[in-house]
Coordinates of C-alpha atoms in Angstrom, one line a residue:
X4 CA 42.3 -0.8 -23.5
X5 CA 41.7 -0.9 -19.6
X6 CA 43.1 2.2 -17.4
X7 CA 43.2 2.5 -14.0
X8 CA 42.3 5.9 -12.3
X9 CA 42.9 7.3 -8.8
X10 CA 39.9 9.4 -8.2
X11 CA 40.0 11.8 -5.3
X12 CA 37.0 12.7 -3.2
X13 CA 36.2 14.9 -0.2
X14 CA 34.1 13.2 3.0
X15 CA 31.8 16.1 2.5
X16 CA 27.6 16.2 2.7
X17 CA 25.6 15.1 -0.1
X18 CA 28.8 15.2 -2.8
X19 CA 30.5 12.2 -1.6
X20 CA 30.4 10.5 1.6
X21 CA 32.2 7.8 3.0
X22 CA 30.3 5.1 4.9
X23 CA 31.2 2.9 7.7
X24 CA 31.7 0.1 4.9
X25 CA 34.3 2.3 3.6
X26 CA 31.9 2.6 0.7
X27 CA 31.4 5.8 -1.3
X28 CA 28.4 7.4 -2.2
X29 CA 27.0 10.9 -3.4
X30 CA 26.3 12.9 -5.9
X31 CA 30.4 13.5 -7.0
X32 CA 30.6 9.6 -6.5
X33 CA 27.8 8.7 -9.0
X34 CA 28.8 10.7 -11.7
X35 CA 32.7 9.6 -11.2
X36 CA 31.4 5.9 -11.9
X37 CA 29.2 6.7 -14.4
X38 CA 31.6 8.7 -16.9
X39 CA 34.9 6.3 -15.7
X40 CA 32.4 3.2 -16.4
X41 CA 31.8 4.5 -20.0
X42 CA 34.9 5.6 -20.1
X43 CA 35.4 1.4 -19.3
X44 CA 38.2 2.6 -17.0
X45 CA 39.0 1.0 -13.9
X46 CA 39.4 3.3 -11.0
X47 CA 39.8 3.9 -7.3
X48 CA 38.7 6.5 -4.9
X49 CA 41.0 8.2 -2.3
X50 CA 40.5 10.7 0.1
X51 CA 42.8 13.6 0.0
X52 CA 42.6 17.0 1.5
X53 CA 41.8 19.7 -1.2
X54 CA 45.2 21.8 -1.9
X55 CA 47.5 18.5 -2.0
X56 CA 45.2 16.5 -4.3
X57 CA 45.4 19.8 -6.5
X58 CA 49.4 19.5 -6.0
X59 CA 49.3 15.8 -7.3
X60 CA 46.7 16.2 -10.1
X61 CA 49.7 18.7 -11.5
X62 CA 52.4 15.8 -10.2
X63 CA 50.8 13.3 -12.1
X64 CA 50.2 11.1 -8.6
X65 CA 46.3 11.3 -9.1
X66 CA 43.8 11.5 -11.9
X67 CA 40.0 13.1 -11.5
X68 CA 39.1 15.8 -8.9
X69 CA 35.5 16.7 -9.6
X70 CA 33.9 20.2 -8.6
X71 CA 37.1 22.0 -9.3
X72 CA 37.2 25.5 -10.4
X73 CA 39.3 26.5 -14.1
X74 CA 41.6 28.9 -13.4
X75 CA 44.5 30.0 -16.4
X76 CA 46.8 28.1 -13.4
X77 CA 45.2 25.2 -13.3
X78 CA 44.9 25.0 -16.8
X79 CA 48.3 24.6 -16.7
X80 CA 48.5 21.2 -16.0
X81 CA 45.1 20.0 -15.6
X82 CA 42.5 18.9 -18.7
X83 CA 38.8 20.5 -17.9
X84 CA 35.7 18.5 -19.1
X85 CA 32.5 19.7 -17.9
X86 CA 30.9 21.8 -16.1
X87 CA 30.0 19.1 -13.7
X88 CA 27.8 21.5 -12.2
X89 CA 26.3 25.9 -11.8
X90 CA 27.4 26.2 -8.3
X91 CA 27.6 29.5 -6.3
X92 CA 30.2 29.8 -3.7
X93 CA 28.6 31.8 -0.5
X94 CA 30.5 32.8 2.9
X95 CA 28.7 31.0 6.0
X96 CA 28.9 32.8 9.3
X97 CA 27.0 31.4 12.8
X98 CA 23.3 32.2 13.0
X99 CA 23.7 33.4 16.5
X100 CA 26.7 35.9 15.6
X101 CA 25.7 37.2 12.3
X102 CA 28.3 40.1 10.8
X103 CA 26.9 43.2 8.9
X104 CA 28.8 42.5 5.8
X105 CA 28.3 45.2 2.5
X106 CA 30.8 44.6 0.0
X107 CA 33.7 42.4 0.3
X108 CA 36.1 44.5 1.9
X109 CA 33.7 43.8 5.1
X110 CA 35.1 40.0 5.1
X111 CA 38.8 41.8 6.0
X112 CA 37.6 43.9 8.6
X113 CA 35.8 41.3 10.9
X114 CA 36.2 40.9 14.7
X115 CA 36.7 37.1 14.2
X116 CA 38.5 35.2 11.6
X117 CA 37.3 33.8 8.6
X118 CA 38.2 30.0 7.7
X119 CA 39.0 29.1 3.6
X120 CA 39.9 26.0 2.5
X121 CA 44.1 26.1 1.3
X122 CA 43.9 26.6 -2.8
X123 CA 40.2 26.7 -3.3
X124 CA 39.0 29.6 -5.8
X125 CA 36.5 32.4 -4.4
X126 CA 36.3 34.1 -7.3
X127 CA 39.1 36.3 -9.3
X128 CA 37.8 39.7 -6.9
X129 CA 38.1 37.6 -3.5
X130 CA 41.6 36.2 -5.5
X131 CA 43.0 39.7 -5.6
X132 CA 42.4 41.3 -2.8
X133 CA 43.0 38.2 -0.7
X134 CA 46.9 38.8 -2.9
X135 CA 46.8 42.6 -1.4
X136 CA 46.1 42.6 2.1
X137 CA 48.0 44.4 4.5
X138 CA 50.2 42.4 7.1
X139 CA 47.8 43.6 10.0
X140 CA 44.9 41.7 8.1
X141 CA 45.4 38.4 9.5
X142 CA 41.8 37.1 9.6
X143 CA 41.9 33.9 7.5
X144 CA 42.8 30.8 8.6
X145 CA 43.8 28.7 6.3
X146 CA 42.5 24.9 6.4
X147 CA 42.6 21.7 4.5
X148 CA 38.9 21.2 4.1
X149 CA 35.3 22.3 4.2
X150 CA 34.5 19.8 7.5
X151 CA 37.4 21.6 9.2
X152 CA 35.6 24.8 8.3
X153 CA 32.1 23.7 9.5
X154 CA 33.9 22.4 12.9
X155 CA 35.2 25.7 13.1
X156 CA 32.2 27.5 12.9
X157 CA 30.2 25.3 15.0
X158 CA 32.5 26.3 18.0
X159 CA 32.3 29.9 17.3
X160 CA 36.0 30.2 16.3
X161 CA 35.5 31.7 13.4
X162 CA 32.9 33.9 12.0

C-alpha cells in the first residue's frame, strides 16, 4: 500500500539544507529517505518554520518532523520513534561579548536579550522558569527559527 508523506525540514547547516536546485540534502534528509523508502512510502519535503510545523503535526496537515524533543505534550498527539539522535542543546553567545554565566538564572539577568526558537524544548529546568519569570524579565525574543537566531547574533542584537 503506497502513502504519501509531507516531511518538514529546517534550511539549517549540516541537518538539511536546501540547494539552489531546490534539492535537499543533510544528515535529517538522508535518514527521512532512508526510513520513508523502507517504509516504501512516497513523500515530500517542505519547509516550515519550527512552532507551526509542530501546530500542524498535532492538526494532521503534516507528517515527519525529525530532531524533535518528547515532551508528555507532544505525546499528545504525536507518535515518537527513535532517538534519531544524543544531542545536547547549548546557549551560543558572540565571541567578542562573552557573558559570565553560573547557573541558569544568569541567562534572565543579561544586559542583552537572549533569542529561542517559538516552541523548541530547552530542557524541563529552562521550561519552568522560562513559565515563572517576572513581567520586568523581558530578555527573550521569541523567533521562528535557528537561522533567525544565528542572524541575530551575528549583528550583536542579542547575546
Amino acid at each position: 500500500m503506497a502513502c504519501e508523506l509531507v516531511v518538514r525540514f529546517e534550511n539549517y547547516a549540516a541537518q538539511s539544507k536546501l540547494d539552489e536546485d531546490l534539492v535537499w540534502h543533510g544528515i535529517d534528509v538522508d535518514f527521512a529517505k532512508a526510513l520513508l523508502d523502507e517504509a516504501g512510502c512516497c513523500y515530500r519535503f517542505v519547509s516550515i518554520p519550527w512552532g507551526r510545523a509542530l501546530k500542524l503535526l498535532e492538526e494532521g496537515e503534516i507528517d515527519l518532523i525529525l530532531s524533535v524533543t518528547k515532551t508528555p505534550l507532544r505525546e499528545q498527539y504525536a507518535y515518537f520513534i527513535g532517538p534519531q539522535r544524543m544531542e545536547t542543546i547549548v546557549f551560543a553567545m558572540n565571541a567578542h561579548a562573552p557573558y559570565q554565566l553560573d547557573s541558569l538564572e544568569s541567562l534572565f539577568h543579561l544586559s542583552k536579550p537572549i533569542a529561542i526558537q517559538r516552541n523548541a524544548y530547552y530542557g524541563e529546568a529552562f521550561t519552568q522558569r522560562l513559565k515563572q519569570r517576572k513581567d520586568n524579565e523581558t530578555q527573550f525574543i521569541f523567533v521562528p527559527d535557528n537561522q533567525v537566531k544565528l542572524n541575530l547574533l551575528k549583528k550583536g542584537r542579542i547575546a
